[in-house]
Coordinates of C-alpha atoms in Angstrom, one line a residue:
M17 CA 0.0 0.0 0.0
L18 CA 1.2 3.5 -0.7
R19 CA 1.1 6.4 1.7
T20 CA 2.3 10.0 1.4
S21 CA 4.7 11.8 3.7
R22 CA 6.0 15.4 3.7
L23 CA 9.7 16.0 3.1
G24 CA 10.9 19.6 3.0
G25 CA 7.3 20.8 2.4
V26 CA 6.7 18.5 -0.6
R27 CA 4.6 15.3 -0.3
H28 CA 6.3 12.1 -1.4
R29 CA 4.9 8.6 -1.9
R30 CA 6.4 5.8 0.2
W31 CA 5.8 2.1 0.6
T32 CA 4.4 0.9 3.9
A33 CA 5.2 -2.3 5.7
A34 CA 8.8 -3.6 4.9
G35 CA 9.3 -1.4 1.9
V36 CA 10.3 2.2 2.7
V37 CA 12.7 3.4 0.0
A38 CA 15.2 5.3 2.1
A39 CA 17.4 8.2 0.9
G40 CA 20.6 6.8 -0.4
A41 CA 19.4 3.2 -0.7
V42 CA 19.4 1.6 -4.2
C43 CA 16.3 -0.4 -5.2
A44 CA 16.8 -3.7 -7.0
I45 CA 13.3 -4.3 -8.0
A46 CA 14.2 -7.0 -10.6
A47 CA 15.8 -9.1 -7.9
A48 CA 12.5 -10.0 -6.1
N49 CA 8.8 -10.3 -6.8
T50 CA 7.8 -7.0 -5.1
P51 CA 9.5 -3.7 -4.7
A52 CA 9.2 -4.0 -0.9
L53 CA 11.0 -7.3 -0.8
A54 CA 13.7 -6.1 -3.2
D55 CA 14.3 -3.0 -1.2
T56 CA 14.6 -5.0 2.0
A57 CA 17.0 -7.5 0.3
Q58 CA 19.1 -4.6 -1.0
R59 CA 19.5 -3.1 2.4
E60 CA 20.4 -6.4 3.9
R61 CA 23.3 -6.6 1.5
E62 CA 24.4 -3.0 1.8
P63 CA 24.2 -1.5 5.2
L64 CA 24.4 2.3 5.0
P65 CA 25.2 5.0 7.6
L66 CA 22.1 6.1 9.4
E67 CA 22.2 9.7 8.0
R68 CA 22.1 8.4 4.4
L69 CA 18.8 6.7 5.3
F70 CA 17.1 9.8 6.6
D71 CA 13.6 10.0 5.0
N72 CA 11.7 12.3 7.4
T73 CA 12.0 15.9 8.5
A74 CA 11.1 16.4 12.2
T75 CA 12.6 19.9 12.8
G76 CA 11.6 23.2 11.2
G77 CA 11.9 26.9 11.9
N78 CA 9.2 28.6 13.9
T79 CA 8.3 30.9 11.0
R80 CA 8.3 28.2 8.2
P81 CA 5.8 25.5 9.3
G82 CA 5.8 23.8 5.9
D83 CA 9.5 23.0 6.1
A84 CA 9.0 20.0 8.4
D85 CA 6.4 17.2 8.9
F86 CA 7.2 14.8 11.7
D87 CA 3.8 13.1 12.0
D88 CA 2.3 13.2 8.5
A89 CA 0.0 16.0 9.6
G90 CA 2.4 18.9 9.3
N91 CA 3.4 19.0 13.0
A92 CA 7.1 19.3 13.9
L93 CA 9.8 20.1 16.4
S94 CA 11.0 23.6 16.8
A95 CA 14.6 24.1 15.8
Q96 CA 14.8 27.2 18.1
D97 CA 13.6 25.1 21.1
L98 CA 16.2 22.4 20.3
S99 CA 18.9 25.0 20.1
A100 CA 17.8 26.6 23.4
A101 CA 18.1 23.1 25.0
G102 CA 21.7 22.8 23.7
W103 CA 20.7 20.3 21.0
S104 CA 22.1 22.2 18.1
P105 CA 22.9 20.4 14.7
G106 CA 25.8 18.0 15.1
R107 CA 25.9 18.3 18.9
T108 CA 27.4 15.3 20.8
L109 CA 24.9 14.1 23.5
T110 CA 26.2 11.6 26.1
I111 CA 23.1 10.0 27.6
D112 CA 23.3 7.1 30.0
R113 CA 26.9 6.7 29.0
S114 CA 26.1 6.3 25.3
V115 CA 27.6 8.9 22.9
L116 CA 24.8 10.0 20.6
H117 CA 24.8 12.8 18.1
W118 CA 21.9 15.1 17.2
P119 CA 21.8 15.1 13.4
R120 CA 23.8 17.7 11.5
S121 CA 20.8 18.5 9.3
A122 CA 19.7 22.1 9.2
A123 CA 16.0 23.0 10.0
G124 CA 13.8 21.8 7.2
Q125 CA 16.2 19.0 6.0
P126 CA 15.7 15.3 6.7
D127 CA 17.0 14.4 10.1
N128 CA 15.6 11.0 11.0
V129 CA 14.6 7.7 9.5
R130 CA 11.2 6.0 9.9
A131 CA 12.1 2.4 10.9
A132 CA 11.1 0.0 8.1
G133 CA 13.7 -2.7 8.0
Q134 CA 16.6 -0.6 6.8
S135 CA 20.1 -2.0 7.4
V136 CA 22.3 0.5 9.2
R137 CA 26.1 0.4 9.2
L138 CA 27.3 0.4 12.8
R139 CA 30.6 -1.3 13.8
G140 CA 32.1 -1.9 17.1
S141 CA 31.5 -3.7 20.4
G142 CA 29.8 -2.6 23.6
E143 CA 27.6 -3.2 26.5
A144 CA 24.3 -2.1 24.9
L145 CA 22.9 -0.4 21.8
S146 CA 21.3 3.0 22.3
F147 CA 18.8 4.7 20.0
L148 CA 17.6 8.3 20.1
V149 CA 13.9 7.9 19.1
A150 CA 10.3 9.0 19.2
G151 CA 7.0 7.5 18.0
T152 CA 4.4 9.4 16.1
T153 CA 0.7 8.8 15.3
E154 CA -0.6 10.8 12.3
G155 CA -2.0 14.1 13.5
A156 CA -2.6 13.2 17.1
P157 CA -0.9 12.0 20.3
G158 CA -0.6 8.2 20.4
G159 CA 0.8 5.3 22.2
D160 CA 4.2 3.6 22.2
V161 CA 5.5 2.3 18.9
T162 CA 7.2 -1.0 19.1
G163 CA 9.1 -3.2 16.7
T164 CA 11.6 -6.0 16.5
G165 CA 15.0 -5.6 14.7
T166 CA 18.2 -7.6 14.2
I167 CA 21.8 -7.0 15.2
R168 CA 24.3 -8.6 12.8
Y169 CA 27.8 -9.5 14.1
S170 CA 31.1 -9.8 12.2
D171 CA 31.2 -13.6 12.9
G172 CA 28.0 -14.1 11.0
S173 CA 25.8 -14.5 14.0
R174 CA 22.7 -12.4 14.8
S175 CA 20.5 -11.4 17.7
T176 CA 17.1 -9.8 17.8
Y177 CA 16.0 -6.8 19.9
R178 CA 12.7 -5.2 20.7
L179 CA 12.7 -1.4 20.4
T180 CA 10.0 0.7 21.9
A181 CA 9.7 4.4 21.0
P182 CA 7.3 6.4 23.3
D183 CA 5.1 8.9 21.6
W184 CA 6.5 12.4 21.1
R185 CA 3.4 14.0 22.5
R186 CA 2.1 11.6 25.1
G187 CA 5.1 9.5 26.2
P188 CA 6.2 9.6 29.9
L189 CA 7.9 12.8 30.9
T190 CA 9.9 10.9 33.5
T191 CA 11.9 8.9 31.0
K192 CA 12.4 11.5 28.2
A193 CA 15.9 12.5 27.1
V194 CA 14.7 16.1 26.5
G195 CA 11.4 18.0 26.6
L196 CA 10.7 20.9 24.3
P197 CA 8.0 23.5 25.2
H198 CA 6.3 23.9 21.8
L199 CA 5.0 22.1 18.7
N200 CA 5.2 23.7 15.4
T201 CA 1.9 23.2 13.6
P202 CA 0.6 24.2 10.1
T203 CA -1.3 27.0 11.8
G204 CA 1.4 28.2 14.1
Q205 CA 3.3 27.3 17.2
R206 CA 1.4 25.7 20.1
A207 CA 2.5 25.4 23.8
E208 CA 2.7 21.6 24.2
T209 CA 5.7 19.5 25.4
A210 CA 7.4 17.5 22.7
R211 CA 9.5 14.6 23.9
L212 CA 12.5 12.7 22.6
Y213 CA 13.8 9.5 24.2
A214 CA 17.1 7.6 24.5
V215 CA 16.2 3.9 24.6
T216 CA 18.8 1.1 25.0
V217 CA 18.6 -2.6 24.0
P218 CA 21.0 -5.5 24.8
V219 CA 23.8 -6.7 22.5
A220 CA 25.8 -9.9 22.7
R221 CA 28.8 -9.0 24.8
G222 CA 32.2 -9.8 23.3
R223 CA 31.0 -9.9 19.8
E224 CA 31.8 -7.3 17.2
V225 CA 28.7 -5.6 15.7
E226 CA 28.7 -5.2 12.0
S227 CA 25.3 -3.7 11.3
V228 CA 21.8 -3.2 12.7
V229 CA 18.5 -3.9 10.9
L230 CA 15.8 -1.5 12.1
P231 CA 12.3 -2.8 13.0
Q232 CA 9.8 -3.1 10.2
E233 CA 7.3 -0.3 9.8
P234 CA 4.9 -0.6 12.7
G235 CA 1.6 -0.1 10.9
R236 CA -0.8 2.3 9.4
N237 CA -0.7 5.9 10.7
T238 CA 2.2 5.3 13.1
A239 CA 6.0 5.5 12.8
L240 CA 9.1 4.8 14.8
H241 CA 11.6 7.5 14.2
V242 CA 15.4 7.0 14.8
F243 CA 17.6 10.1 15.0
S244 CA 20.8 8.6 16.2
M245 CA 22.3 5.2 17.2
A246 CA 25.4 4.3 19.2
L247 CA 27.0 1.4 21.0
R248 CA 27.6 2.0 24.7
G249 CA 31.3 1.3 25.1
P250 CA 32.7 -0.9 27.9
T251 CA 34.1 0.8 31.0
N252 CA 37.3 -1.2 31.0
G253 CA 39.9 0.2 33.4
W254 CA 37.3 2.1 35.5
T255 CA 35.4 1.3 38.7
G256 CA 32.6 3.3 40.2
S257 CA 33.6 4.6 43.6
W258 CA 30.8 7.0 44.4
A259 CA 27.4 7.8 42.9
A260 CA 24.2 9.7 43.6
S261 CA 20.9 9.6 41.7
P262 CA 19.3 12.8 40.3
S263 CA 16.1 12.9 42.4
G264 CA 14.5 15.9 40.7
Y265 CA 15.0 19.4 39.2
A266 CA 15.0 22.0 41.9
A267 CA 14.8 25.8 42.0
V268 CA 18.0 27.3 43.5
G269 CA 19.1 30.8 44.4
P270 CA 19.2 32.2 41.8
W271 CA 23.0 31.7 42.0
T272 CA 25.3 34.0 40.1
D273 CA 29.0 33.3 39.6
R274 CA 29.3 30.8 42.5
T275 CA 31.5 27.8 43.2
L276 CA 30.1 24.6 44.8
R277 CA 32.3 22.4 47.0
L278 CA 30.6 19.1 47.2
V279 CA 31.7 16.5 49.9
V280 CA 31.4 12.9 48.8
H281 CA 32.5 9.6 50.4
G282 CA 34.1 7.1 48.0
S283 CA 34.4 3.4 48.3
A284 CA 37.0 1.9 45.9
G285 CA 40.3 3.5 45.4
G286 CA 42.6 3.8 42.4
P287 CA 45.5 5.6 40.8
R288 CA 43.4 8.0 38.7
T289 CA 40.0 9.5 38.8
R290 CA 37.2 11.2 36.8
I291 CA 33.9 12.7 37.7
R292 CA 30.4 12.6 36.0
L293 CA 28.1 15.6 35.8
E294 CA 24.5 15.3 34.6
N295 CA 21.9 17.8 33.5
T296 CA 19.0 15.3 34.0
F297 CA 15.4 16.6 33.7
A298 CA 16.7 20.0 32.7
P299 CA 15.1 22.1 29.9
R300 CA 18.2 24.2 29.4
P301 CA 22.0 23.8 29.2
V302 CA 24.2 24.6 32.2
R303 CA 27.7 26.0 31.8
I304 CA 30.6 24.7 33.9
G305 CA 33.5 27.1 34.2
H306 CA 36.1 24.9 36.0
A307 CA 36.1 21.9 38.3
T308 CA 38.6 20.4 40.7
V309 CA 39.0 17.4 42.9
A310 CA 40.9 17.1 46.3
L311 CA 41.0 15.0 49.4
Q312 CA 39.0 16.6 52.1
G313 CA 40.7 18.2 55.0
R314 CA 38.3 19.6 57.5
G315 CA 34.9 21.0 56.4
A316 CA 35.4 22.9 53.1
A317 CA 39.2 22.9 53.4
A318 CA 41.2 20.6 51.2
A319 CA 44.0 18.4 52.5
G320 CA 46.2 19.4 49.6
P321 CA 46.1 21.6 46.5
P322 CA 42.9 20.8 44.5
R323 CA 43.7 19.2 41.1
A324 CA 42.1 20.7 38.0
L325 CA 39.8 18.6 35.9
T326 CA 39.3 19.0 32.2
F327 CA 36.5 18.1 29.7
D328 CA 37.7 17.1 26.3
G329 CA 40.9 19.0 27.0
R330 CA 39.1 22.2 28.0
P331 CA 38.8 23.6 31.6
G332 CA 35.0 23.9 31.3
T333 CA 32.1 22.5 29.5
E334 CA 28.4 23.0 28.7
L335 CA 25.9 20.3 29.6
P336 CA 23.0 20.2 27.1
A337 CA 19.6 19.5 28.6
G338 CA 19.2 15.9 29.6
A339 CA 22.9 15.0 28.9
Q340 CA 25.9 14.1 31.0
Q341 CA 29.6 14.7 30.7
F342 CA 32.6 12.8 32.1
S343 CA 35.8 14.6 32.9
D344 CA 39.0 13.5 31.3
P345 CA 41.1 11.0 33.3
L346 CA 43.2 12.7 35.9
G347 CA 46.3 11.1 37.5
F348 CA 45.1 11.7 41.0
R349 CA 45.3 8.8 43.4
V350 CA 42.1 8.3 45.4
P351 CA 42.6 6.2 48.6
E352 CA 40.0 3.6 49.5
G353 CA 37.1 5.0 51.5
A354 CA 38.3 8.6 50.9
D355 CA 36.3 11.8 51.5
L356 CA 36.6 14.0 48.5
L357 CA 35.9 17.6 47.7
V358 CA 34.6 18.1 44.1
S359 CA 34.4 21.9 43.4
I360 CA 32.4 23.2 40.4
H361 CA 32.4 26.8 39.2
L362 CA 29.1 28.0 37.8
P363 CA 30.0 31.2 36.0
G364 CA 26.6 32.4 34.9
T365 CA 23.3 32.8 36.7
V366 CA 21.6 29.6 37.6
R367 CA 17.9 29.4 38.7
A368 CA 17.4 25.6 38.7
L369 CA 19.5 22.5 38.7
P370 CA 19.1 18.7 38.9
V371 CA 19.9 17.6 42.4
H372 CA 20.2 14.7 44.7
S373 CA 18.0 16.1 47.4
Y374 CA 19.1 14.3 50.6
T375 CA 22.7 13.7 51.4
N376 CA 23.0 13.0 55.1
S377 CA 26.2 15.2 54.9
M378 CA 27.2 18.8 54.5
S379 CA 28.6 20.5 51.4
Y380 CA 29.5 24.1 50.7
L381 CA 29.2 27.0 48.3
T382 CA 30.4 30.5 47.9
A383 CA 28.4 33.7 47.9
D384 CA 27.1 35.4 44.7
G385 CA 29.9 37.0 42.6
A386 CA 32.7 35.1 44.4
G387 CA 33.9 33.8 41.1
D388 CA 36.0 30.7 40.4
R389 CA 37.3 29.3 43.8
T390 CA 37.7 25.8 42.6
G391 CA 41.5 25.9 43.0
E392 CA 41.5 27.2 46.6
R393 CA 42.8 24.9 49.3
G394 CA 41.3 26.9 52.2
A395 CA 37.6 27.1 53.3
G396 CA 37.4 30.8 53.6
A397 CA 35.4 31.5 50.4
Y398 CA 32.8 28.8 51.2
S399 CA 30.6 30.8 53.4
A400 CA 27.3 29.0 52.8
K401 CA 26.3 25.4 53.5
L402 CA 24.5 23.0 51.1
D403 CA 22.5 19.9 51.9
S404 CA 22.1 18.6 48.4
W405 CA 24.4 17.4 45.6
P406 CA 23.6 19.4 42.4
L407 CA 24.9 18.1 39.0
L408 CA 27.5 15.7 40.4
T409 CA 26.4 12.0 39.9
G410 CA 29.5 10.0 39.9
V411 CA 33.2 9.6 40.8
D412 CA 35.2 6.8 39.1
V413 CA 38.6 5.5 39.9
G414 CA 41.1 3.7 37.7
D415 CA 41.4 -0.1 37.9
G416 CA 39.4 -2.0 40.5
A417 CA 37.0 -5.0 40.4
G418 CA 33.8 -3.2 39.3
S419 CA 30.8 -2.0 41.3
V420 CA 27.8 -3.1 43.2
V421 CA 24.8 -0.7 42.9
T422 CA 22.4 -0.4 45.8
L423 CA 19.0 0.8 44.5
G424 CA 16.8 2.1 47.3
D425 CA 14.9 4.8 49.1
S426 CA 15.6 6.9 52.2
I427 CA 16.8 4.0 54.2
T428 CA 19.6 3.4 51.6
D429 CA 20.0 7.2 51.4
G430 CA 21.0 7.1 55.2
E431 CA 18.2 9.0 56.8
R432 CA 18.3 8.7 60.6
S433 CA 21.9 7.5 60.6
T434 CA 24.4 10.0 62.1
P435 CA 24.9 12.9 59.7
G436 CA 28.4 13.2 58.3
A437 CA 29.5 9.9 59.7
N438 CA 29.1 7.8 56.5
G439 CA 27.2 5.2 58.4
R440 CA 24.7 4.4 55.6
W441 CA 24.4 0.6 55.1
P442 CA 26.0 0.8 51.6
D443 CA 29.0 2.7 53.2
L444 CA 29.3 -0.1 55.8
L445 CA 29.0 -2.8 53.1
G446 CA 31.8 -1.0 51.2
R447 CA 34.0 -1.2 54.3
R448 CA 33.3 -4.9 54.7
L449 CA 34.3 -5.5 51.1
R450 CA 37.5 -3.6 51.5
G451 CA 38.5 -5.5 54.6
Q452 CA 38.3 -9.0 53.2
H453 CA 39.9 -11.2 50.5
S454 CA 37.2 -13.8 49.7
V455 CA 35.4 -11.9 47.0
P456 CA 36.4 -9.0 44.8
K457 CA 36.7 -5.6 46.5
F458 CA 33.8 -4.0 44.6
G459 CA 33.1 -0.3 44.8
V460 CA 29.6 0.3 46.2
L461 CA 27.4 2.9 44.5
N462 CA 24.6 4.3 46.7
E463 CA 21.6 5.0 44.4
G464 CA 19.1 5.5 47.2
I465 CA 16.6 8.4 46.9
S466 CA 14.6 9.5 49.9
G467 CA 10.8 8.9 49.3
N468 CA 11.4 6.8 46.2
Q469 CA 9.0 4.0 45.1
V470 CA 9.3 0.9 42.9
V471 CA 6.1 1.5 40.9
T472 CA 5.1 5.2 41.0
D473 CA 7.0 8.3 39.8
R474 CA 7.2 10.8 42.6
Y475 CA 9.1 13.6 40.8
P476 CA 6.8 14.4 37.7
G477 CA 9.8 14.4 35.3
D478 CA 9.5 17.9 33.9
N479 CA 10.2 21.5 35.2
T480 CA 11.1 22.4 38.8
S481 CA 9.3 20.8 41.7
T482 CA 9.4 20.7 45.4
I483 CA 8.8 16.9 45.2
L484 CA 12.3 15.5 44.9
S485 CA 11.7 11.8 45.5
G486 CA 12.8 10.7 42.0
V487 CA 11.1 8.7 39.3
S488 CA 10.2 5.1 39.9
A489 CA 12.8 2.4 40.3
G490 CA 11.8 0.9 37.0
H491 CA 12.0 4.3 35.2
R492 CA 15.5 5.1 36.6
L493 CA 16.9 1.6 36.2
E494 CA 18.7 2.4 33.0
R495 CA 20.4 5.5 34.2
D496 CA 21.0 4.7 37.9
V497 CA 22.0 1.0 37.5
L498 CA 22.5 -0.4 34.0
A499 CA 24.6 2.6 32.8
Q500 CA 26.7 2.8 36.0
T501 CA 30.5 2.4 35.6
S502 CA 31.5 -1.3 35.7
A503 CA 28.3 -2.3 37.5
R504 CA 28.3 -6.0 38.1
T505 CA 25.5 -6.5 40.7
V506 CA 22.4 -4.6 41.8
V507 CA 20.9 -4.9 45.2
V508 CA 17.3 -3.6 45.2
F509 CA 16.0 -2.7 48.6
E510 CA 12.7 -0.8 48.0
G511 CA 9.0 -1.0 48.5
V512 CA 8.1 0.4 51.9
N513 CA 7.1 3.7 50.3
D514 CA 4.9 1.8 47.8
I515 CA 2.9 -0.1 50.5
R516 CA 2.6 3.1 52.6
A517 CA 1.0 4.8 49.6
G518 CA -1.5 2.1 48.9
T519 CA 0.3 0.2 46.1
T520 CA -0.4 -3.5 46.3
A521 CA 1.9 -6.5 46.3
A522 CA 0.3 -7.4 43.0
Q523 CA 1.7 -4.2 41.5
V524 CA 5.2 -4.3 43.2
I525 CA 6.0 -7.9 42.4
P526 CA 5.7 -7.7 38.6
A527 CA 7.8 -4.5 38.7
L528 CA 10.6 -6.2 40.6
R529 CA 10.5 -9.2 38.2
A530 CA 10.6 -6.9 35.2
M531 CA 13.6 -5.1 36.6
A532 CA 15.4 -8.4 37.3
A533 CA 14.7 -9.5 33.7
R534 CA 16.2 -6.3 32.3
A535 CA 19.3 -6.6 34.5
H536 CA 19.8 -10.2 33.3
E537 CA 19.5 -9.2 29.7
R538 CA 22.5 -6.9 30.3
G539 CA 24.5 -9.6 32.1
M540 CA 24.0 -8.1 35.5
R541 CA 23.4 -10.0 38.8
F542 CA 20.1 -9.0 40.5
V543 CA 19.8 -9.4 44.3
A544 CA 16.5 -8.6 46.0
A545 CA 16.2 -7.5 49.6
T546 CA 13.1 -8.0 51.7
I547 CA 11.3 -4.9 53.0
A548 CA 12.1 -4.0 56.5
P549 CA 9.3 -3.6 59.1
C550 CA 7.7 -0.2 59.7
G551 CA 5.0 -0.9 62.3
G552 CA 4.4 2.1 64.5
F553 CA 5.0 4.7 61.8
Y554 CA 1.8 6.6 61.2
D555 CA 0.8 5.2 57.8
C556 CA 2.2 1.7 58.2
T557 CA -1.4 0.3 58.5
A558 CA -2.5 -3.3 58.8
N559 CA -3.1 -3.3 55.0
A560 CA 0.4 -2.0 54.4
E561 CA 1.8 -4.8 56.6
A562 CA -0.2 -7.3 54.6
Q563 CA 1.3 -6.1 51.4
R564 CA 4.8 -6.1 52.9
T565 CA 4.4 -9.6 54.1
A566 CA 3.2 -10.7 50.6
I567 CA 6.1 -9.0 48.8
N568 CA 8.6 -10.5 51.2
R569 CA 7.0 -14.0 50.8
H570 CA 7.5 -13.6 47.1
I571 CA 11.1 -12.5 47.4
R572 CA 12.1 -15.3 49.8
A573 CA 10.4 -17.9 47.5
N574 CA 12.3 -16.3 44.6
G575 CA 11.3 -18.9 42.0
G576 CA 14.3 -18.1 39.9
A577 CA 13.5 -14.5 39.3
Y578 CA 16.5 -13.2 41.4
D579 CA 20.0 -14.4 41.6
A580 CA 20.1 -14.0 45.4
V581 CA 18.0 -12.7 48.3
L582 CA 19.0 -10.6 51.3
D583 CA 16.6 -10.9 54.2
F584 CA 16.8 -7.3 55.7
D585 CA 13.5 -7.8 57.3
A586 CA 14.8 -10.7 59.4
A587 CA 18.0 -8.7 60.2
I588 CA 16.2 -6.0 62.2
R589 CA 12.7 -7.1 63.1
D590 CA 11.5 -7.7 66.6
P591 CA 10.7 -11.4 67.1
R592 CA 7.9 -10.5 69.5
Q593 CA 6.3 -7.9 67.1
P594 CA 7.4 -8.9 63.6
D595 CA 5.8 -5.9 62.1
R596 CA 8.2 -3.7 64.0
M597 CA 12.0 -3.3 64.1
L598 CA 13.8 -4.0 67.4
P599 CA 14.0 -0.9 69.6
A600 CA 17.8 -1.1 69.5
F601 CA 17.7 -0.5 65.7
D602 CA 15.0 2.1 65.6
G603 CA 16.0 5.6 64.5
G604 CA 13.1 7.1 66.5
D605 CA 10.3 7.2 63.9
H606 CA 9.8 3.4 63.6
L607 CA 10.5 3.6 59.8
H608 CA 14.2 4.4 59.5
P609 CA 16.9 2.4 61.3
N610 CA 19.6 4.1 63.3
D611 CA 23.4 3.4 63.0
A612 CA 23.0 0.0 64.7
G613 CA 20.2 -0.9 62.3
M614 CA 22.4 0.2 59.3
R615 CA 25.2 -2.0 60.6
A616 CA 22.8 -4.9 61.0
F617 CA 21.8 -4.7 57.3
A618 CA 25.5 -4.5 56.2
D619 CA 26.6 -7.3 58.5
S620 CA 23.8 -9.6 57.3
V621 CA 25.0 -9.6 53.7
D622 CA 26.6 -12.8 52.6
L623 CA 29.2 -11.3 50.4
R624 CA 29.3 -14.4 48.2
K625 CA 25.8 -13.5 47.0
L626 CA 27.2 -10.4 45.3
I627 CA 29.2 -12.4 42.8

């Protein structure tokens, strides 16, 4: 069947199903019974670079609505909005550790391909395959668009993948790569959030990819658009030593020409280091003037001269909306279990930033107009205190055995443990790992978010909010677990906030199982921890206890869904009142354990279950 599409303001005919004739592809009609089959066969023989297959124009100028037609109804993305987000033509966008590129195409020129079985040249090896995508439905918001494609390897083998592109107008804001404030329509610009997504699928590790066959065309009136593709490279030679999850996008200050000095407690040590900055959830770029790293002395004072970090050889960088940036490797030895100062100069005026909202420690910042103080050893310029971690999401060290990720809520975040003492249970687990020789001395990455839930998004995913409890564990699994540096194992200790909010075991259990399946697809070990008791807290009702008991029964039974189970419930519960923790472990509110409770969690872990 034939349909029409608009390219550069002119409607062109195109084949549906398996037979889109892509720009740059050669059609060998005589080689098969139908043009569609011939076209597919030709692309199977001759993989082409993605940009040579572009057959749709998604982006146009605000004053020229006829230049682009993303959805076959004349609607399009705004080139001006993309530029304002830092997504200018040809821009490199590192998202979830995959180096993607926004197309070089100017506004009004083809900048994406509608997936229809095209064969794309993509060579290399990696941990996963990432796509920059969106789904469209002709003339209206629609649902997810899904299709199955093939990865071809240089040894002649193949694997299949299933790619889902959320709708550009209705997909979840909590998983978007970027949100743009307008749609360009044939009758003018309309205020409506347009979304683009970075979606990742598994590849066969250790095999060299030769090409990727895109999914077939999904069906009438819908399309799966691909803007960019990349293999997520391995993190050989690096181990995650510290991490924190973006929990939301928060209003600040405004801050003008300030320097942040963030205090973080590492786990693994190594002879060199690098940091990771992320502009998650943001609608605009943020500029970094300079950054340094140092061992902490006392408070905001460094134990020695701070060492300057660079970004692609430059002293500063700009983080596009939704993107991340690693610093260049620095020959700075980080001891095991070190307290570090990461200083970041923000030269402009900043009104909002992505943050990790609860730190259980104190960081510092200068006053407005203080300028670049990243290189100062002393604490004098750091006159204000800060109880969040803006922008900084990771510290890696050279060498090492890899990392264990602890995905959780406020208990994992350390609430009710002694502030500044680094007594969170992941900190204590890290100390245990460093003090033994039976299993690898993994780094431990704390990806707890206060208030987080397994099933429900708390932070809405767009714009500033006072709710900074993150998006659901499932929605942040890619960023906070699968894309973490050298992550080998994830320990999931979550669910108490779900049951307190009325979410049922029948909702939590499938979510846990789905997360485990995704981790296993990527070759990661998945360890589930039982939910600790919360009896006595105001909303830990009898129904909440019934749901907790059902979830824990499922986790203990396992049934092959999880590689191992940690019974954190048994580690701290009161045998006489099993719905409550022992008083000796109670942080005072009957929900959060104290230092002794944190130690009980860490000491109960059979370290062999992590490998």
